[in-house]
Short mmCIF file of C-alpha atoms and ligand atoms in Angstrom, two decimals:
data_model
loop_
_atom_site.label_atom_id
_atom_site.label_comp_id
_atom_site.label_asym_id
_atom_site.label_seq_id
_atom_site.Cartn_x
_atom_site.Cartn_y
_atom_site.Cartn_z
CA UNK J 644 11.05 1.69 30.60
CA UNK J 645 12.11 -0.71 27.47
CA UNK J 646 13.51 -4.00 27.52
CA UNK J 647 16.90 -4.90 24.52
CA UNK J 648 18.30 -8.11 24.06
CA UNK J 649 21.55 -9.04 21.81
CA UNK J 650 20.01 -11.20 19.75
CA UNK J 651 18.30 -11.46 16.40
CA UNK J 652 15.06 -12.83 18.23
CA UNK J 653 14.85 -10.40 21.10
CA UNK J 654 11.73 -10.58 22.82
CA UNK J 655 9.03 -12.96 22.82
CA UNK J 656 5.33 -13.20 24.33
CA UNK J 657 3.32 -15.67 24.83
CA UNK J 658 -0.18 -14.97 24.17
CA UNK J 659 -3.45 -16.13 25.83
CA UNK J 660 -6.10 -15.56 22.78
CA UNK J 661 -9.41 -16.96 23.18
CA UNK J 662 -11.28 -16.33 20.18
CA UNK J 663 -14.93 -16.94 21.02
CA UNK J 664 -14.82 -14.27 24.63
CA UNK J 665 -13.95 -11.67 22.66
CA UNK J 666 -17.54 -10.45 21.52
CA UNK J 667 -18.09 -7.06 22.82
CA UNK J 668 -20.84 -5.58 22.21
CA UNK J 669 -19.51 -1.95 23.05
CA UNK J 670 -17.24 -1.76 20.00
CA UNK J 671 -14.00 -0.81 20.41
CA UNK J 672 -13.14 2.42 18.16
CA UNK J 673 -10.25 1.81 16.01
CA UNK J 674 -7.11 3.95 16.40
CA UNK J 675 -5.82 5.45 13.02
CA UNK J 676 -2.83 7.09 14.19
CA UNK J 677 0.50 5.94 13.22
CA UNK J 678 3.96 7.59 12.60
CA UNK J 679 6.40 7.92 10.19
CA UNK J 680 8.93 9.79 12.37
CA UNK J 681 11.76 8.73 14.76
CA UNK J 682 10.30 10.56 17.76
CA UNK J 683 12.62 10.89 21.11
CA UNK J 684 10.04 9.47 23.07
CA UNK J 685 7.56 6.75 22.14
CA UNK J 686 3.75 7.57 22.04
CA UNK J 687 1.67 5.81 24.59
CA UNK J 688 0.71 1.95 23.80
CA UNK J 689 -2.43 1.91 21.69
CA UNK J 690 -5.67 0.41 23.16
CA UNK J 691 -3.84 0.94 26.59
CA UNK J 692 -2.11 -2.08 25.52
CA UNK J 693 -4.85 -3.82 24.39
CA UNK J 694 -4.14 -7.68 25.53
CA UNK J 695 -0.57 -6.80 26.26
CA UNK J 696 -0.03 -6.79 29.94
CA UNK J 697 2.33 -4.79 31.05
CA UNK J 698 2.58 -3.22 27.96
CA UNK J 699 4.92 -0.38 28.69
CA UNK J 700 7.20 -2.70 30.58
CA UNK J 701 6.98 -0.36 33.46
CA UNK J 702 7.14 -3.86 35.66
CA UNK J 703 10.45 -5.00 33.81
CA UNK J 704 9.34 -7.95 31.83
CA UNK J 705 6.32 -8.87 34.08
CA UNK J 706 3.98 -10.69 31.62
CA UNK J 707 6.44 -11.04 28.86
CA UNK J 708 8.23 -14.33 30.03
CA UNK J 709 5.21 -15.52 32.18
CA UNK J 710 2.30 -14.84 30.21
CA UNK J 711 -0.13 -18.29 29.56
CA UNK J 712 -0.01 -21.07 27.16
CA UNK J 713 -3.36 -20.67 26.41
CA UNK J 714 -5.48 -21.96 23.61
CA UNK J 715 -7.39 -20.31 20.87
CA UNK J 716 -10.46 -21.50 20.11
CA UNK J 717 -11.65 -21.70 16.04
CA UNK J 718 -15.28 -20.31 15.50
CA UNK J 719 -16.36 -21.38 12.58
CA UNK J 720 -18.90 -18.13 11.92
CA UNK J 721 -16.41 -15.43 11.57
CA UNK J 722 -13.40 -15.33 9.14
CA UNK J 723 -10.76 -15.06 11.79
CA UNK J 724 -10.40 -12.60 14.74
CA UNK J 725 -8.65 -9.21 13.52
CA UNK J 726 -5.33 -8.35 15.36
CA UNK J 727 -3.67 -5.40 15.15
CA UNK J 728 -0.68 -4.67 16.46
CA UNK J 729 2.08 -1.83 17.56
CA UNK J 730 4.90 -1.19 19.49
CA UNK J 731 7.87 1.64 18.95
CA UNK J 732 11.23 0.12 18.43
CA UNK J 733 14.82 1.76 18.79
CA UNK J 734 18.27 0.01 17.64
CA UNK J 735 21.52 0.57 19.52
CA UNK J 736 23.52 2.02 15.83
CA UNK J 737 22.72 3.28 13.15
CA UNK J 738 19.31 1.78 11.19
CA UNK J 739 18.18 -1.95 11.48
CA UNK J 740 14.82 -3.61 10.04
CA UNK J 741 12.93 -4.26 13.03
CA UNK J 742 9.45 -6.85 12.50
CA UNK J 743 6.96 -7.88 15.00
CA UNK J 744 6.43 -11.81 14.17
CA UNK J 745 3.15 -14.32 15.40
CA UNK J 746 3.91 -18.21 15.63
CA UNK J 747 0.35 -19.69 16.07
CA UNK J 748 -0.73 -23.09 15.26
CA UNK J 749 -0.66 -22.43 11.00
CA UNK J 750 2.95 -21.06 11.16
CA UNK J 751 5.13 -17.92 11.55
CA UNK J 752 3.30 -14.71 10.20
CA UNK J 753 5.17 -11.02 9.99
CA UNK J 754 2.46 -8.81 10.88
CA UNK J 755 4.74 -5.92 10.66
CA UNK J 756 8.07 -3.81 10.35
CA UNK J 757 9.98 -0.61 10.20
CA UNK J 758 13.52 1.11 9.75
CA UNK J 759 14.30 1.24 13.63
CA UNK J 760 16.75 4.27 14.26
CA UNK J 761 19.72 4.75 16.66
CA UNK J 762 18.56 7.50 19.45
CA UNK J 763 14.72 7.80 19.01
CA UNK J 764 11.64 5.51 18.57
CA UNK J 765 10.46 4.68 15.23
CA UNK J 766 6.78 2.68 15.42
CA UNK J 767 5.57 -0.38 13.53
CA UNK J 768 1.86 -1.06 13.33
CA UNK J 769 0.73 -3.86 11.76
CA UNK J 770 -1.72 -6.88 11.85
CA UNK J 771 -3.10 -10.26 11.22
CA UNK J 772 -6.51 -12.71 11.17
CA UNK J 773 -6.23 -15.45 13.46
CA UNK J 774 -8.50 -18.06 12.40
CA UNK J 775 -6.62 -21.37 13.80
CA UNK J 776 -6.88 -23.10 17.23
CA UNK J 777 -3.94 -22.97 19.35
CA UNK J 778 -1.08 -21.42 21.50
CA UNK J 779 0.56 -18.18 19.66
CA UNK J 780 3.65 -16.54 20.61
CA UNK J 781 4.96 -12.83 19.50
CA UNK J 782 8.47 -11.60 19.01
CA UNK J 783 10.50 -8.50 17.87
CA UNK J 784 13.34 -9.83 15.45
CA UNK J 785 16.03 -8.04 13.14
CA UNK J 786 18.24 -10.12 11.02
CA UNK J 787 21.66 -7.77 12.24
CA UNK J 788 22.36 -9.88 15.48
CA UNK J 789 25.07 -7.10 16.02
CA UNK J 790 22.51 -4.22 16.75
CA UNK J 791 20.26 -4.07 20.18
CA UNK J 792 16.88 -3.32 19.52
CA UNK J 793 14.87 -1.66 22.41
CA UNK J 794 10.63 -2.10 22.34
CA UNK J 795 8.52 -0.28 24.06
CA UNK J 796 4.37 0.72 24.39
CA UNK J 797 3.64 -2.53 23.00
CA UNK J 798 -0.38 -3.33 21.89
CA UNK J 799 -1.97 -6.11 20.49
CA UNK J 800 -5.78 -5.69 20.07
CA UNK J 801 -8.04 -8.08 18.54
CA UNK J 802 -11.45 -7.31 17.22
CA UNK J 803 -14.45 -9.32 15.76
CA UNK J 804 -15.68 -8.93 12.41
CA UNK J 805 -18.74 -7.13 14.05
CA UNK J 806 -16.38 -4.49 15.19
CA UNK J 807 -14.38 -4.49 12.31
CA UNK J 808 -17.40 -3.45 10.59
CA UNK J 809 -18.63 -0.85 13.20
CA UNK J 810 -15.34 0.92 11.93
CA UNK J 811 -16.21 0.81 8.74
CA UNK J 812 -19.97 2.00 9.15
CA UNK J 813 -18.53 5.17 11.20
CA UNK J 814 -16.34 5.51 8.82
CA UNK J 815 -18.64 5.79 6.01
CA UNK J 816 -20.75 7.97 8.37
CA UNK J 817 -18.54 10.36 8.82
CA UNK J 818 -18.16 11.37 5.32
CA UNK J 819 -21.37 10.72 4.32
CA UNK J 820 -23.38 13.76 2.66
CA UNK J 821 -27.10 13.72 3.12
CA UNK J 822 -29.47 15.54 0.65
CA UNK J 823 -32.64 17.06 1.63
CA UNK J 824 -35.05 16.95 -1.39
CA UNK J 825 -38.22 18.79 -1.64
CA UNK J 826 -41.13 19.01 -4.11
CA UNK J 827 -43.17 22.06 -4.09
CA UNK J 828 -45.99 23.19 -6.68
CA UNK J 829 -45.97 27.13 -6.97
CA UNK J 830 -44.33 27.03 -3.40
CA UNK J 831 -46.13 24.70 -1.41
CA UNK J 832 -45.08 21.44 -0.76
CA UNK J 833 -46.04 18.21 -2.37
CA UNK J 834 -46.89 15.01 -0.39
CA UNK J 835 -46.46 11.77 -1.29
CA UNK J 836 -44.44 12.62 -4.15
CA UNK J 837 -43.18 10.10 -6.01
CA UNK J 838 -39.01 10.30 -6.53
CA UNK J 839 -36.86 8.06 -8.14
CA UNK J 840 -32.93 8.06 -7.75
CA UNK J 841 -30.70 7.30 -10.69
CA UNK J 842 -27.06 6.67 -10.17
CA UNK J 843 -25.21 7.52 -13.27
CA UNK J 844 -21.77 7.76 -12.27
CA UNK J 845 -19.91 6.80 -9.73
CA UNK J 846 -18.54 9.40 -7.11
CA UNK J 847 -15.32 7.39 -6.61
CA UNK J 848 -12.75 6.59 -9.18
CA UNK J 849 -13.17 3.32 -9.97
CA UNK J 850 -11.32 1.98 -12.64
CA UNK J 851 -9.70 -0.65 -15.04
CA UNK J 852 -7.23 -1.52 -17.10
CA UNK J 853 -7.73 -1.67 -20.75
CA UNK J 854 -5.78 -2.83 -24.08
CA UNK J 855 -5.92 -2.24 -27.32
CA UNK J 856 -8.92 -5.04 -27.83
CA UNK J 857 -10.94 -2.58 -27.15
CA UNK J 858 -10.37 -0.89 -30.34
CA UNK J 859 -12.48 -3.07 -32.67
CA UNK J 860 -15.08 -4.44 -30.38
CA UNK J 861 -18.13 -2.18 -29.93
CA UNK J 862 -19.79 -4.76 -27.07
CA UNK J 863 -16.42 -4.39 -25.03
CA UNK J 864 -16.19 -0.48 -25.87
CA UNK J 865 -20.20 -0.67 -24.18
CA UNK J 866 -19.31 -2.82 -21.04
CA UNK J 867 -16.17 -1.17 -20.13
CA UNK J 868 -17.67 2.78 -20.41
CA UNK J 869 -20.45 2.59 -19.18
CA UNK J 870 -18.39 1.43 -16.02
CA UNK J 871 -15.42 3.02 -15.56
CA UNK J 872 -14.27 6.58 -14.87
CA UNK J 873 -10.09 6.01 -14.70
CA UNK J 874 -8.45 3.57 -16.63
CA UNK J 875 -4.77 2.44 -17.31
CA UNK J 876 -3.51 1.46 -20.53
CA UNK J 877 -1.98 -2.27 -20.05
CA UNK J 878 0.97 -2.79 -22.36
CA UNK J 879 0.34 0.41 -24.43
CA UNK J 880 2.29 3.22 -22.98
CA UNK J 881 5.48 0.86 -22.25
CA UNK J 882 8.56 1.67 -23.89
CA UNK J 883 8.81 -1.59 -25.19
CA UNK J 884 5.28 -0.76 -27.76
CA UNK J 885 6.00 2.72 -28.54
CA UNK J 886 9.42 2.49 -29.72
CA UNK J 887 10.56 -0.94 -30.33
CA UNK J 888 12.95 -0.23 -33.12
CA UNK J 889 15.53 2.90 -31.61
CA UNK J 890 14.58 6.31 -32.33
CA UNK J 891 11.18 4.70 -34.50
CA UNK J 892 8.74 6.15 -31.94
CA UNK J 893 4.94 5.20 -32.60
CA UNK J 894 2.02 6.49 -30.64
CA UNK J 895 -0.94 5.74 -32.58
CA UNK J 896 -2.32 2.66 -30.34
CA UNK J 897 -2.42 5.13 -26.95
CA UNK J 898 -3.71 7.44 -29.48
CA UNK J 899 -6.71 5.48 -30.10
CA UNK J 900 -7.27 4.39 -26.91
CA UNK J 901 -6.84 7.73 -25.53
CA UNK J 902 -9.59 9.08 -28.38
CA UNK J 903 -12.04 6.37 -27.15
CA UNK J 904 -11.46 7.01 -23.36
CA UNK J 905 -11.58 10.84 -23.73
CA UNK J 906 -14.91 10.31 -25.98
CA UNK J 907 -16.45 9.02 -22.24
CA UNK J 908 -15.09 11.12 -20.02
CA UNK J 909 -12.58 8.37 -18.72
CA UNK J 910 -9.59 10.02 -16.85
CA UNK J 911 -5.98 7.57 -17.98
CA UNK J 912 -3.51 7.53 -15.65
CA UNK J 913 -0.26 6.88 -16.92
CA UNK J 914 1.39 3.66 -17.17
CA UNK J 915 4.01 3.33 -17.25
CA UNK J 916 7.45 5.65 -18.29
CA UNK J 917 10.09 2.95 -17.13
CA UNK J 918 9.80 -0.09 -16.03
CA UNK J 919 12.55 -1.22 -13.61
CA UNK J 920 12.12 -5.00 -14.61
CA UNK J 921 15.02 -6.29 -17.06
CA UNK J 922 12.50 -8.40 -18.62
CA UNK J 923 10.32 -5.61 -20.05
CA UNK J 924 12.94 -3.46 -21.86
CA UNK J 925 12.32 -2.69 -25.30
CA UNK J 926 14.80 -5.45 -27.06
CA UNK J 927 17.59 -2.71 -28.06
CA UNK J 928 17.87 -1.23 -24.81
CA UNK J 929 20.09 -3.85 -22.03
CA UNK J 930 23.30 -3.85 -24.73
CA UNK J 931 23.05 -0.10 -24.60
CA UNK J 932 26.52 1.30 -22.64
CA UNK J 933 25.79 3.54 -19.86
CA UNK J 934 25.97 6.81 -21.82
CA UNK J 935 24.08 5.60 -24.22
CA UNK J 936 21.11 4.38 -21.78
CA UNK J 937 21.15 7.49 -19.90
CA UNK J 938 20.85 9.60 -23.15
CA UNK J 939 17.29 6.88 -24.96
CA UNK J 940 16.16 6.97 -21.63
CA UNK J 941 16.48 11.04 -21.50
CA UNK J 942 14.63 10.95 -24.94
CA UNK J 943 11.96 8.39 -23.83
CA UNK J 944 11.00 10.40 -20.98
CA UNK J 945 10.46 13.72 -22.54
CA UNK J 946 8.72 12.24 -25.24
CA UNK J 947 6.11 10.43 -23.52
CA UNK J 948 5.68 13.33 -20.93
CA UNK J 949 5.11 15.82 -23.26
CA UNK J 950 2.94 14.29 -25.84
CA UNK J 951 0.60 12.93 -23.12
CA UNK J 952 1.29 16.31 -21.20
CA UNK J 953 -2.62 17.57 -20.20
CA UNK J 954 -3.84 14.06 -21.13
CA UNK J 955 -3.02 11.71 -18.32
CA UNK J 956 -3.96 12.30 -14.66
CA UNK J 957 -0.85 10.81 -13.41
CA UNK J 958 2.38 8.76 -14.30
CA UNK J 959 4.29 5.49 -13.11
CA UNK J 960 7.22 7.04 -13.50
CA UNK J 961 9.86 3.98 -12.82
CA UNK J 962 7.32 1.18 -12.10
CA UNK J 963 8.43 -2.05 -9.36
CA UNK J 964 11.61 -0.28 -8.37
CA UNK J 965 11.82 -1.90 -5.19
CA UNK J 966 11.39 -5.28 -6.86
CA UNK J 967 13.83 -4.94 -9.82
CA UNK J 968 16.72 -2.74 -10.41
CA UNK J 969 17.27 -2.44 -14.44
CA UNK J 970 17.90 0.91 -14.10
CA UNK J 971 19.81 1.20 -11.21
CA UNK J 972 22.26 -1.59 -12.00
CA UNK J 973 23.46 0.35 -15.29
CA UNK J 974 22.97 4.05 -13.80
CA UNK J 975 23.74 3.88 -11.20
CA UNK J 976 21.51 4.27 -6.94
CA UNK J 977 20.16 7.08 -8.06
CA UNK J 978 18.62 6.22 -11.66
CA UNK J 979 15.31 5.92 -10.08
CA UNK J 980 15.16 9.31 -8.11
CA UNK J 981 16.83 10.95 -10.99
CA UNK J 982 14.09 10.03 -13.54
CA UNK J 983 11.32 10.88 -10.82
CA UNK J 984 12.70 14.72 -10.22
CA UNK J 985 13.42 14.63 -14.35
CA UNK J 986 9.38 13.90 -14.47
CA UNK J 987 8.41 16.43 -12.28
CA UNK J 988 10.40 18.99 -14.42
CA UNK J 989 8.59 17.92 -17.62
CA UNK J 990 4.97 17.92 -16.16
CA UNK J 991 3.99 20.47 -13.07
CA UNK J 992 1.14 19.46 -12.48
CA UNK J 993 0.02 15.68 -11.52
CA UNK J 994 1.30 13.07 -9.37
CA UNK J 995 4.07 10.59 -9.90
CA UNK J 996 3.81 7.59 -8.27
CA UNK J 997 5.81 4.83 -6.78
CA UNK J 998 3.68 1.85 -8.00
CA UNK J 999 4.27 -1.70 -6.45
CA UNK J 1000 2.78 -5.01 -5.67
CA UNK J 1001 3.29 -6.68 -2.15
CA UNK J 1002 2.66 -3.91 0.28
CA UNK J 1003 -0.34 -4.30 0.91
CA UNK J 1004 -0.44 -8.38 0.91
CA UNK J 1005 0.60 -10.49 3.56
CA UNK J 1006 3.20 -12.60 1.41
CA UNK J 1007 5.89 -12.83 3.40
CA UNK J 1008 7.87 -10.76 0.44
CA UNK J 1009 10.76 -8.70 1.86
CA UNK J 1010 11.36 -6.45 -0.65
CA UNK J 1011 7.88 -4.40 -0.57
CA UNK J 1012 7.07 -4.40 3.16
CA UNK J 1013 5.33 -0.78 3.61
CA UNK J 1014 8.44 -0.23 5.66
CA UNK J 1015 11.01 -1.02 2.52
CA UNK J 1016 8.05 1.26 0.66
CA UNK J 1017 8.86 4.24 2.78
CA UNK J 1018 12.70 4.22 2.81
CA UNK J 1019 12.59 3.92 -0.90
CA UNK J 1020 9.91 6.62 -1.76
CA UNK J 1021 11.86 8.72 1.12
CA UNK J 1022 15.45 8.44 -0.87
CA UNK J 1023 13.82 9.54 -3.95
CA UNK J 1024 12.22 12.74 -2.42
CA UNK J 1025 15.11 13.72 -0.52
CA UNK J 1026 16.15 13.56 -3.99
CA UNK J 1027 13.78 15.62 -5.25
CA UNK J 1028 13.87 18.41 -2.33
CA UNK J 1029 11.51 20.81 -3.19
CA UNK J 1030 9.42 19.00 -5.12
CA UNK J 1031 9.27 15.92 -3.08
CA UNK J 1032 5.35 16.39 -2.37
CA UNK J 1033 4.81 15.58 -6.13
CA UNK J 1034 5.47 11.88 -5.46
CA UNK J 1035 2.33 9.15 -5.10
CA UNK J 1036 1.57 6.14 -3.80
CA UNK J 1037 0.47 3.24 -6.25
CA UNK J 1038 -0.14 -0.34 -4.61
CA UNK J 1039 -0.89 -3.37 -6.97
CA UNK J 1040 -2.86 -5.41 -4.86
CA UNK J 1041 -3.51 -9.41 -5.54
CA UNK J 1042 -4.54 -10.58 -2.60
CA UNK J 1043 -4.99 -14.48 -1.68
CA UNK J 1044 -7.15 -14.02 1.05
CA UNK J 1045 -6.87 -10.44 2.13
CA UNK J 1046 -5.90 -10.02 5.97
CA UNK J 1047 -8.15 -6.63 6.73
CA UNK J 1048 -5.88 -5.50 9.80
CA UNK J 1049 -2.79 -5.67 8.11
CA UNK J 1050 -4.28 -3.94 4.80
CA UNK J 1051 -5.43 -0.94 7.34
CA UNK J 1052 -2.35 -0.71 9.29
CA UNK J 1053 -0.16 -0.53 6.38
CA UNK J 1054 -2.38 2.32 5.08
CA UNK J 1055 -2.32 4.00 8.38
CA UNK J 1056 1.53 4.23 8.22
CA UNK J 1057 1.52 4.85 4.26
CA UNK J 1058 -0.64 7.26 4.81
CA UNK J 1059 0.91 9.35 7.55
CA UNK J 1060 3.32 10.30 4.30
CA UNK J 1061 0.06 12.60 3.33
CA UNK J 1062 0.32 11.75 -0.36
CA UNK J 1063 -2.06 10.38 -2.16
CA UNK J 1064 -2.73 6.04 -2.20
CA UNK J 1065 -4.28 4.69 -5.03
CA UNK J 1066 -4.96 0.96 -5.42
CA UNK J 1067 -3.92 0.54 -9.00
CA UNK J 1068 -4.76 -2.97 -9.68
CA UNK J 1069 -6.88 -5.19 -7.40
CA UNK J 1070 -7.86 -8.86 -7.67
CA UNK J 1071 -8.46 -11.51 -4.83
CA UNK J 1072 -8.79 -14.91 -5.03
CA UNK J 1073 -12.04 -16.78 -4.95
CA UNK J 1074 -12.27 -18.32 -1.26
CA UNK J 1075 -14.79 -18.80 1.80
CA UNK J 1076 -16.02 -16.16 3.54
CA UNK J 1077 -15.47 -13.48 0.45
C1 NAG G 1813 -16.42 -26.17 13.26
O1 NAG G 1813 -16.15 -26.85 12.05
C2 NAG G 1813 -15.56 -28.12 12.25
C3 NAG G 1813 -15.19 -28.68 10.89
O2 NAG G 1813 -15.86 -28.06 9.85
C4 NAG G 1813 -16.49 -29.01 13.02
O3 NAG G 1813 -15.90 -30.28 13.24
C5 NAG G 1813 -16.79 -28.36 14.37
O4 NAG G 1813 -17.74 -29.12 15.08
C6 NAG G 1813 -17.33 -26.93 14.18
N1 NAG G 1813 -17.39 -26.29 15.49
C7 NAG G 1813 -18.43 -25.56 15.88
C8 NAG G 1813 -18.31 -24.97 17.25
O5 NAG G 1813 -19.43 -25.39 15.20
C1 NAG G 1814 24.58 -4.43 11.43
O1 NAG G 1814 24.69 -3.33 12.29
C2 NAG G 1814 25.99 -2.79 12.42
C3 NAG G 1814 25.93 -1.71 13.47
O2 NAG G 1814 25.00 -0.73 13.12
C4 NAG G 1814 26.45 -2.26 11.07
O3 NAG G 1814 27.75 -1.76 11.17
C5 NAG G 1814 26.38 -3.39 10.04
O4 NAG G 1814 26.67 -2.87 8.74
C6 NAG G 1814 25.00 -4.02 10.03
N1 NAG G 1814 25.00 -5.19 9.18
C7 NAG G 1814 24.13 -5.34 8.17
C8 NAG G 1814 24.25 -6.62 7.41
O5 NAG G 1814 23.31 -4.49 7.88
#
């Protein structure tokens, strides 16, 4: 059974969350799933609701109107209790934006959101760290007041730090790969051999950005290779550096760079083709008519694409296009999509992400909400039909003080796309507790 209301806040539970009784020492597992798809019926409430009573509102709105006015209690040890959150959400017409939203004692937090659909469920997972003492309240809320929203299999489950990390231990265990080593003399074992382990690269990509400073200063060159295996060029690539004067193209700083980076074995990935900013456009390009634009920016994106063709490992093909619309205001809705199925004719063979900043960080910042994400990087590869699987995901992540369950819900329902995430930048900000 589901409960609607006509109204932009719909549905609202109080919550009884008392911070320090939630030690467990059986850890909870932590459930990955989430969906992408409108689905005519909702899955079952995660966690069996987790604190949600009544979750599937099976008993009306039993628990939902009643439900405490409890306290939460601060413990200063931990960083904040980890809640994650989910629910499947249905609007009477058409498509509405659909959040779940905590009030607790430090303010009004959207822990998450999706495209709700007319006729089937659509889910939202999402999360938050609760670190404050006092009452907390959650509701469902779209901004159309003219759409009903329906909610159903609605969980909220919190977990300690200690469990957090349990996840992330049988995580690690899971892919782990042990290696057996042995030391034999003409076939018979050794004992007590002595071994010693050298790491000399690291298995994951980890990587950096670099500029052209690099160029002339060996010590830098040193640090920065003997680190890194990917790398993104920072202002090099842009259109803006390699052809600031129309039709004057110049490549030789990504040259060098590219020389240097190839010399260690560093992988580049691409950055970036356009840039959807108005601020960042090479000087000569916002007077340009229409026509004019679409033919440069024709020229721009063959040339990069085929002189770094075999050289790069990826591309940011029209970079913050969910934050800024250069491109779209002067070509039109479909610059962006255009450009991304023009890339994927020029190079067959590596990704082409969508790279953004706030989807991953709990800002508050409508325009990048995994949900706005999705409908975005879905227009583009309805766009691009048959070639749709090409596309990536690329999150630029500057974090204030990272909220872990939102950061791993958000993945969870980026990643039920099965493309590829990569973090492409990554900074936090000094704090307690990191
Ligand atoms: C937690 O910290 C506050 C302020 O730092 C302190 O007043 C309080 O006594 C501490 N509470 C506990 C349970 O340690
Ligand atoms: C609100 O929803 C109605 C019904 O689906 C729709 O016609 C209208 O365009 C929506 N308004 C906004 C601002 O999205």
């Amino acid at each position: 059974m589901e409960v609607w209301q006509k109204e932009s806040v719909l549905l609202f539970l109080p919550l009884s969350i008392l911070l320090s009784g939630l030690v467990n020492v059986n850890a909870l597992s932590y459930d990955y799933t989430a969906s992408i798809e409108c689905l005519a019926q909702p899955h079952k409430a995660q966690y069996g609701g987790g604190m949600i009573k009544n979750p599937e509102l099976n008993e009306g709105l039993i628990g939902w109107s009643t439900f405490g006015n409890a306290v939460i209690e601060h413990r200063n040890e931990s960083d904040g209790n980890k809640f994650v959150v989910a629910a499947w959400v249905q609007v009477s017409e058409e498509k509405a934006l659909v959040r779940a939203v905590f009030r607790t004692v430090t303010g009004l937090k959207r822990a998450a959101e999706t495209v709700a659909e007319s006729k089937c469920w659509s889910m939202l997972k999402g999360g938050l760290t609760v670190d404050a003492s006092g009452p907390a309240e959650l509701f469902f809320e779209t901004d159309n007041t003219s759409v009903e929203v329906w909610v159903d299999s609605v969980s909220l489950q919190p977990f300690t730090q200690e469990e957090w990390m349990s996840h992330h231990v049988e995580s690690i265990e899971k892919t782990k790969r042990r290696v057996r080593i042995r030391v034999e003399a003409e076939g018979n074992p050794v004992v007590n051999s002595k071994i010693s382990i050298h790491q000399k690269a690291s298995g994951k990509p980890i990587g950096c950005a670099v500029n052209k400073g690099i160029l002339d200063n060996v010590g830098y060159q040193n640090w920065f290779t003997s680190r890194f295996t990917h790398t993104t060029f920072e202002n090099e690539m842009k259109w803006y550096t390699t052809e600031p004067v129309r039709g004057k193209e110049d490549y030789s700083l990504p040259d060098s760079i590219m020389t240097l980076m190839k010399q260690h074995n560093i992988a580049v990935r691409g950055h970036n083709i356009f840039w959807d900013d108005p601020h960042y456009q090479p000087n000569w390009v916002p007077s340009l008519q229409p026509n004019d634009l679409s033919a440069a920016a024709n020229k721009r994106i063959n040339s990069i694409m085929t002189k770094y063709k075999g050289q790069v490992i990826g591309w940011d093909v029209v970079n913050e296009n969910l934050h800024f619309n250069f491109f779209e205001s002067k070509l039109g809705p479909d610059a962006s999509a255009t450009f991304y199925k023009m890339a994927a004719g020029i190079d067959q063979s590596i990704p082409l992400f969508m790279n953004e900043f706030n989807t991953l960080e709990q800002k508050g910042d409508a325009a990048s909400t995994p949900a706005k994400y999705l409908e975005k990087l879905k227009n583009i590869q309805t766009f691009m039909g048959a070639e749709a699987k090409r596309m990536a995901i690329g999150l630029e992540c500057h974090f204030d003080v990272p909220s872990l369950p939102y950061i791993r819900s958000s993945l969870d329902t980026l990643a039920a796309t099965n493309l590829p995430i990569w973090l492409t930048e990554i900074d936090v900000q000094s704090g307690s507790n990191q």
